[in-house]
mmCIF file of C-alpha atoms in Angstrom:
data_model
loop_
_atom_site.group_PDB
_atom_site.id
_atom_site.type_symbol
_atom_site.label_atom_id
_atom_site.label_comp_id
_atom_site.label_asym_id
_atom_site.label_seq_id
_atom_site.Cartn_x
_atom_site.Cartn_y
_atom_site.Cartn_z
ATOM 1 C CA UNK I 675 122.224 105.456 113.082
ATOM 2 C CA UNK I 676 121.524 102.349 115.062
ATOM 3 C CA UNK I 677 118.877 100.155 113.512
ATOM 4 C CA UNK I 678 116.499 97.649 115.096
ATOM 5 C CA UNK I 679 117.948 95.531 117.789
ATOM 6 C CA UNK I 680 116.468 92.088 118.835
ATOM 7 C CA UNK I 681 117.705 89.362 121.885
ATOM 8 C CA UNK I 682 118.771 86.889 121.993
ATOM 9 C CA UNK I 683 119.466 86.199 117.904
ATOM 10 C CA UNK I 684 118.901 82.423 119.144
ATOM 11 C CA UNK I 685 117.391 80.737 121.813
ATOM 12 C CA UNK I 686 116.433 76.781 122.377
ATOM 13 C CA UNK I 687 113.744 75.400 125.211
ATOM 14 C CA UNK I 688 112.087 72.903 126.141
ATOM 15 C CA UNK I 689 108.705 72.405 125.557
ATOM 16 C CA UNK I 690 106.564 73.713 128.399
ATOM 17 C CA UNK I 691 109.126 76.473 129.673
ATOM 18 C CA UNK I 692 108.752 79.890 129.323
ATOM 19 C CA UNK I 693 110.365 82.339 127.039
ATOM 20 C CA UNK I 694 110.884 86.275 126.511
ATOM 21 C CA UNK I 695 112.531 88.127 123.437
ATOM 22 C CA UNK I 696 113.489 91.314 123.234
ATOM 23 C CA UNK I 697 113.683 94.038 120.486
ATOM 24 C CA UNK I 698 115.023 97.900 121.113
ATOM 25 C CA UNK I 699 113.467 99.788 118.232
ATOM 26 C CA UNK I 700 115.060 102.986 116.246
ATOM 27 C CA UNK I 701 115.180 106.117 118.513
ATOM 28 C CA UNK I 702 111.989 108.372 117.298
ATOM 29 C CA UNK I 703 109.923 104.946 116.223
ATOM 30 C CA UNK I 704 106.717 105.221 117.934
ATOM 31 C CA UNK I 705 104.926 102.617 116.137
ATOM 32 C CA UNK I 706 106.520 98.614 117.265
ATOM 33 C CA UNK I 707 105.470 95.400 115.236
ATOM 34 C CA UNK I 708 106.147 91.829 116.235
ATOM 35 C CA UNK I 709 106.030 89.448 113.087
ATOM 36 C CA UNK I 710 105.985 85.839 113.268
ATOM 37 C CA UNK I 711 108.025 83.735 110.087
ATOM 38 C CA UNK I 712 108.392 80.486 109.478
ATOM 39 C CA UNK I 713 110.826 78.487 106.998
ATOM 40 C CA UNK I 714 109.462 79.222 103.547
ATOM 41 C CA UNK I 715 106.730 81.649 104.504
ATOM 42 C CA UNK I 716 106.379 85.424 104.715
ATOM 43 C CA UNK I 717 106.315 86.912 108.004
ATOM 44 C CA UNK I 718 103.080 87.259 109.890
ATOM 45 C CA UNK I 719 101.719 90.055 111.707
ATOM 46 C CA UNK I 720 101.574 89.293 115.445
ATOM 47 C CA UNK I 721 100.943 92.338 117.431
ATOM 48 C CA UNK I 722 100.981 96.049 117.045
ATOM 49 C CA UNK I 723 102.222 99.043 119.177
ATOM 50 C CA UNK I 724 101.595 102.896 119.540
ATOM 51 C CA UNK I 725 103.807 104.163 122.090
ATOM 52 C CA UNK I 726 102.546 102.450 125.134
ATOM 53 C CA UNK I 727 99.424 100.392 124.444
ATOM 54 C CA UNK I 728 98.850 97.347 121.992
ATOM 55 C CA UNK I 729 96.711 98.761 119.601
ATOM 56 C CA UNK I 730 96.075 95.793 117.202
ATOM 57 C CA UNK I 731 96.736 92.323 119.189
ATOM 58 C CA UNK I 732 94.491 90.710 116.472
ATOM 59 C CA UNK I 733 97.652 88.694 115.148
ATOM 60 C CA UNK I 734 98.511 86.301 118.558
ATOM 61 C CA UNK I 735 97.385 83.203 118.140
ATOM 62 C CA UNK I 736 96.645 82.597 121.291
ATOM 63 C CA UNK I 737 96.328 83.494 125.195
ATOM 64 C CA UNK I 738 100.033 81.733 125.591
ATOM 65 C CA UNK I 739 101.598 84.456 123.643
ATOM 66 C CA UNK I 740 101.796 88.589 125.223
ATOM 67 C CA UNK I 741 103.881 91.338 124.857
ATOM 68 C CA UNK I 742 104.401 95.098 126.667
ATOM 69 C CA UNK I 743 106.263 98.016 125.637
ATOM 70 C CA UNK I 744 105.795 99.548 128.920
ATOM 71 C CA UNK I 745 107.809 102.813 128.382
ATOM 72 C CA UNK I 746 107.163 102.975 124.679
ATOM 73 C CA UNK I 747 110.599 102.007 123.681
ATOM 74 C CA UNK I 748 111.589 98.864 124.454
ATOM 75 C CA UNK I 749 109.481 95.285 123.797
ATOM 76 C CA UNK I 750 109.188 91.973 125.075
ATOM 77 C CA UNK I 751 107.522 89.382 123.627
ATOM 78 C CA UNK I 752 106.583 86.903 125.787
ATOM 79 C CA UNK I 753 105.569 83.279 125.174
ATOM 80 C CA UNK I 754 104.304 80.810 128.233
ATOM 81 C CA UNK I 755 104.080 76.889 127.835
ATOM 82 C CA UNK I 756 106.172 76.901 124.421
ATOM 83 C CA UNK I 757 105.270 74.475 122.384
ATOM 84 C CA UNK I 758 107.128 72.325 119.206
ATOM 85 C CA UNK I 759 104.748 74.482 116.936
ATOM 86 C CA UNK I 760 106.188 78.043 118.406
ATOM 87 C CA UNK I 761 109.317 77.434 116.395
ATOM 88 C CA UNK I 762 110.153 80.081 113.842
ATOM 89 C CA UNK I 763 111.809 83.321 113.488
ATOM 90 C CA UNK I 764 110.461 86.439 115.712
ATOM 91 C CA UNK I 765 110.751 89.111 113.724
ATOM 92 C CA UNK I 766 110.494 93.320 115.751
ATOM 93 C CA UNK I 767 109.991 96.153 113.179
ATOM 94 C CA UNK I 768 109.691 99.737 114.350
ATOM 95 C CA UNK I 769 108.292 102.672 111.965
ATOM 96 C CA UNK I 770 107.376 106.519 112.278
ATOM 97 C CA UNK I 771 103.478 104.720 112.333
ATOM 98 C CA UNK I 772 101.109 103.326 110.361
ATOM 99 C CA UNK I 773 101.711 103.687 106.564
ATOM 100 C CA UNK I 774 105.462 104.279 107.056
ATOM 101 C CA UNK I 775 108.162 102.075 105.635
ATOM 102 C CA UNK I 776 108.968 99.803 108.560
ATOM 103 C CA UNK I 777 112.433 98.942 109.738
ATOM 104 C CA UNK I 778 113.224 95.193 110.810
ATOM 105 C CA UNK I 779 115.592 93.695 113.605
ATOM 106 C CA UNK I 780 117.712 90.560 112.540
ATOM 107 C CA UNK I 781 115.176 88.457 114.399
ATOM 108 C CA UNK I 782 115.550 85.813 116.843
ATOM 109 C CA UNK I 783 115.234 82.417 116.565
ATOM 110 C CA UNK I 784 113.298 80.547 118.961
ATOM 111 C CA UNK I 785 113.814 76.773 118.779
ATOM 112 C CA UNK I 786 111.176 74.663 121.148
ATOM 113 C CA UNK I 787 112.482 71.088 121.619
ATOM 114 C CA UNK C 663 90.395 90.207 103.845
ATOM 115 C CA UNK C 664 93.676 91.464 102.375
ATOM 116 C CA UNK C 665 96.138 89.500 100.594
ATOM 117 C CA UNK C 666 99.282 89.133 98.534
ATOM 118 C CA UNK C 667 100.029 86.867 96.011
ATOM 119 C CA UNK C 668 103.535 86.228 94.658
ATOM 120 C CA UNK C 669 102.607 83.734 91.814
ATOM 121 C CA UNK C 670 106.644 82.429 91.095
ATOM 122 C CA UNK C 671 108.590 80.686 93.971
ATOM 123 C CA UNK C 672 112.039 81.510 92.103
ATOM 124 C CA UNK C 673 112.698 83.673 89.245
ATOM 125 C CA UNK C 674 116.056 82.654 87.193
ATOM 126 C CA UNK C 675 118.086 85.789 85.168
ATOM 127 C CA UNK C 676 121.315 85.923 83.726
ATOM 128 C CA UNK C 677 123.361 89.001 85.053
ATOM 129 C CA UNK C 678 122.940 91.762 82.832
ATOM 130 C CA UNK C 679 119.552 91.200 81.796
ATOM 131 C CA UNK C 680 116.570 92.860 83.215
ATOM 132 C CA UNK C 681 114.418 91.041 85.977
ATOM 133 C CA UNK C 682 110.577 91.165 87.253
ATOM 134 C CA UNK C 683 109.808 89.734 90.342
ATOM 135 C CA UNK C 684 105.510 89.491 89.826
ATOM 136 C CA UNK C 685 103.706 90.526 93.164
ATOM 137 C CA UNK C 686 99.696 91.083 93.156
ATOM 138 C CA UNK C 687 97.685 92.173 95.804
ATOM 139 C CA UNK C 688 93.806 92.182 96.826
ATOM 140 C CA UNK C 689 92.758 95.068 99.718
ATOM 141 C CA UNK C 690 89.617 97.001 100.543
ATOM 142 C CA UNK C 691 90.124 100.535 99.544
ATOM 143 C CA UNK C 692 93.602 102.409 98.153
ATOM 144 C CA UNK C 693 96.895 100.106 98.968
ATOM 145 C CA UNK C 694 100.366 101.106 100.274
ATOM 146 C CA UNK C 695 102.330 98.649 99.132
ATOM 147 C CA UNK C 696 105.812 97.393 99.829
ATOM 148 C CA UNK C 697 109.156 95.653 98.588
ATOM 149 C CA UNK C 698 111.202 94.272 101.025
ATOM 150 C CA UNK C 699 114.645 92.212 100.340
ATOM 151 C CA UNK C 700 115.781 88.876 102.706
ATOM 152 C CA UNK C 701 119.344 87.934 102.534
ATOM 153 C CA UNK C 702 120.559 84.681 104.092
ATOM 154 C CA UNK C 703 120.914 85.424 108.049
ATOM 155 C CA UNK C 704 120.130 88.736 107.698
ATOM 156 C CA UNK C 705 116.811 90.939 108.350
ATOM 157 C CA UNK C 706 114.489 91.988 105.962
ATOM 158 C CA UNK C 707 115.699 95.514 103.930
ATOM 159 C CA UNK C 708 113.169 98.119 102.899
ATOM 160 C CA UNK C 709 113.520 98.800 99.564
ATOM 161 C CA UNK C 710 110.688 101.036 97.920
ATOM 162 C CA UNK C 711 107.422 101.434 98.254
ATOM 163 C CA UNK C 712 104.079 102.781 96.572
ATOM 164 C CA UNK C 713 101.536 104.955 98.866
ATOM 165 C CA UNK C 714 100.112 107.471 96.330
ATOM 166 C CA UNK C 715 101.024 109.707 92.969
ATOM 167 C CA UNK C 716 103.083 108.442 89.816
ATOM 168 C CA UNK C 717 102.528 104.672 89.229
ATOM 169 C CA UNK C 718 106.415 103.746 88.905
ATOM 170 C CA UNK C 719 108.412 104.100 92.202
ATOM 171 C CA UNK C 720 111.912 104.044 92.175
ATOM 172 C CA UNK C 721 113.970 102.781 95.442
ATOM 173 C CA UNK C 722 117.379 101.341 96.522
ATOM 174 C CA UNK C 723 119.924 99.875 94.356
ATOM 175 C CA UNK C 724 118.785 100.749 91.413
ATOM 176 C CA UNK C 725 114.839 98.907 91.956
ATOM 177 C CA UNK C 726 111.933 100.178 90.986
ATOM 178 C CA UNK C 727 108.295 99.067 90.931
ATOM 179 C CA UNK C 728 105.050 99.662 88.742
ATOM 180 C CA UNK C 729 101.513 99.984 90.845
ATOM 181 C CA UNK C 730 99.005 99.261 88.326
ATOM 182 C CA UNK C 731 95.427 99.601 89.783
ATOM 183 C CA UNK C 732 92.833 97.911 87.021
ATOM 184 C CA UNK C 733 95.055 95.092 87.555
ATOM 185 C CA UNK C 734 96.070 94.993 91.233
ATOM 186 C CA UNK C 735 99.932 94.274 90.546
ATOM 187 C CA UNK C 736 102.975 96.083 91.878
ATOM 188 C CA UNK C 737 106.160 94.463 89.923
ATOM 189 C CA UNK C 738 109.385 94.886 91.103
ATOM 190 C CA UNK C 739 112.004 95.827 87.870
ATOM 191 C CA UNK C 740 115.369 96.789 87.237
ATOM 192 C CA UNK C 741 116.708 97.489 84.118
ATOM 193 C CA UNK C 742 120.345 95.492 84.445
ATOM 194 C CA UNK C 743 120.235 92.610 87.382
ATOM 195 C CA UNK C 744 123.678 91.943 89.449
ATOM 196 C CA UNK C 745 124.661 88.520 91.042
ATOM 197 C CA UNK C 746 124.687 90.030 94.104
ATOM 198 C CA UNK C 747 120.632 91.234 93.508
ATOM 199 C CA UNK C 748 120.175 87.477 93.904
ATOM 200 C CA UNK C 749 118.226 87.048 97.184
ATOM 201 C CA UNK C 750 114.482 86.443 98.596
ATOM 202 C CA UNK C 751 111.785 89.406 98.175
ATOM 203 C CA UNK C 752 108.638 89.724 99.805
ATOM 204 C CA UNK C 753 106.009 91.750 98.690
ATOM 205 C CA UNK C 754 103.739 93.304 101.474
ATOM 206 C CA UNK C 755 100.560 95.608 101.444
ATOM 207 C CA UNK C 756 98.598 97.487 104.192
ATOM 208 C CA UNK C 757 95.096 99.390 103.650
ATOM 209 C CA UNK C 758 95.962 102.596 103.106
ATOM 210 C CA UNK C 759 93.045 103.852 105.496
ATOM 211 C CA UNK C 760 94.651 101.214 108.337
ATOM 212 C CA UNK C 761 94.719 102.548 111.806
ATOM 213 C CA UNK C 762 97.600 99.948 112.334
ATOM 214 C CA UNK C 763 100.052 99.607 109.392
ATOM 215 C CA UNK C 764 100.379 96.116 109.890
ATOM 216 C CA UNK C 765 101.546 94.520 106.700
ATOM 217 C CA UNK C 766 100.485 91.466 104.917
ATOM 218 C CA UNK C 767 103.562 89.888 103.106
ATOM 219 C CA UNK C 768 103.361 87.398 99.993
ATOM 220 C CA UNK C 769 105.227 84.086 100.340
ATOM 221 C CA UNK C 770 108.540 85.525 99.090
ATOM 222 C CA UNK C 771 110.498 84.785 95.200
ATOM 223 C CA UNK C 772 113.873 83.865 95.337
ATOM 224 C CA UNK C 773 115.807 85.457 92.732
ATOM 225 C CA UNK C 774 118.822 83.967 91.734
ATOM 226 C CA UNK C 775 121.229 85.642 89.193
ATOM 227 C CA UNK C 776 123.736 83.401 87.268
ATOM 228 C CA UNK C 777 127.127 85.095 85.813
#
């Protein structure tokens, strides 16, 4: 079956501008997780969804950074006012929930110049 | 506050021979822990993992892993290691009582395997 999908795989801005990636989990996943990694580190846990609601936002460093999953499929992360320190690679992982092997996307690369 | 140490940046093996990629962990209360592989430009691959019952776990391509408790370590083993085993692996551990499953993932050992 179809695994996790993210978009775009790469994407460069500017610093200030605003950015949105995208990750389609595995059909059946109700449990979403947005990871942060950066070169030579393990990811980081940015943000957590059941279904519908962010259950565990505890990971975002900061007000700049959001993300829905407003039909409890699909998510967007969204980042406002990028900045050079944004740079890394977004990871989306989807799982049956919590304590369940979790399934990554490919990631996309977010370059802020 | 939970954590995951993965005390060797690389690990060197000749093919053939076995390998141990050294992964321990520190967490409030009973772990689930994790093995995940990275290769280059590609997404990280489940490979086994530990949440309760016997203390070695077997998992994909021929991996397995030891959970020992009194000394909070889950190695990742195999018996016979290919060239093409040679890749980054993460260790990652969540409290088993979490109400998020959010994982917290060591710094990652490169393995490299040499004909």
């Amino acid at each position: 079956g179809a695994g996790v999908s993210q978009t775009p795989s790469n994407k460069v801005t500017e610093k200030g501008k605003y950015v949105e990636l995208r990750c389609d989990p595995i059909s059946g996943h109700t449990a979403l997780y947005w990871y942060r990694q950066s070169l030579g580190q393990g990811p980081e846990f940015l943000i957590y969804f059941q279904g519908t609601g962010a259950a565990d936002d505890s990971g975002l460093p900061n007000d700049r950074f959001f993300a829905v999953r407003p039909e409890g499929s699909v998510s967007t992360l969204k980042i406002q006012r990028t900045e050079r320190g944004d740079s890394a690679v977004y990871l989306c992982a989807s799982s049956f929930g919590p304590g369940w092997e979790q399934y990554f996307g490919p990631g996309t690369r977010l370059t802020v110049t | 506050a939970q954590s995951v140490a993965q005390p060797e940046d690389q690990v060197n093996v000749a093919e053939g021979n076995p390998l141990t990629v050294k992964c321990t962990y520190s967490v409030s209360g009973n772990p689930y822990l994790f093995w995940y592989v990275q290769y280059p430009n590609r997404g990280l691959q489940f490979l086994l993992k530990y949440i309760t019952g016997d203390n070695l776990v077997k998992g994909s391509y021929g991996f397995e892993a030891e959970f020992n408790k009194s000394q909070t370590s889950f190695h990742l083993k195999k018996p016979s290691a290919l060239v093409s085993d040679s890749a980054l692996y993460f260790c990652a551990v969540t409290h088993g009582s979490s109400n998020t499953g959010k994982l917290i993932f060591g710094q990652g050992t490169t393995l490299q395997v040499k004909p």
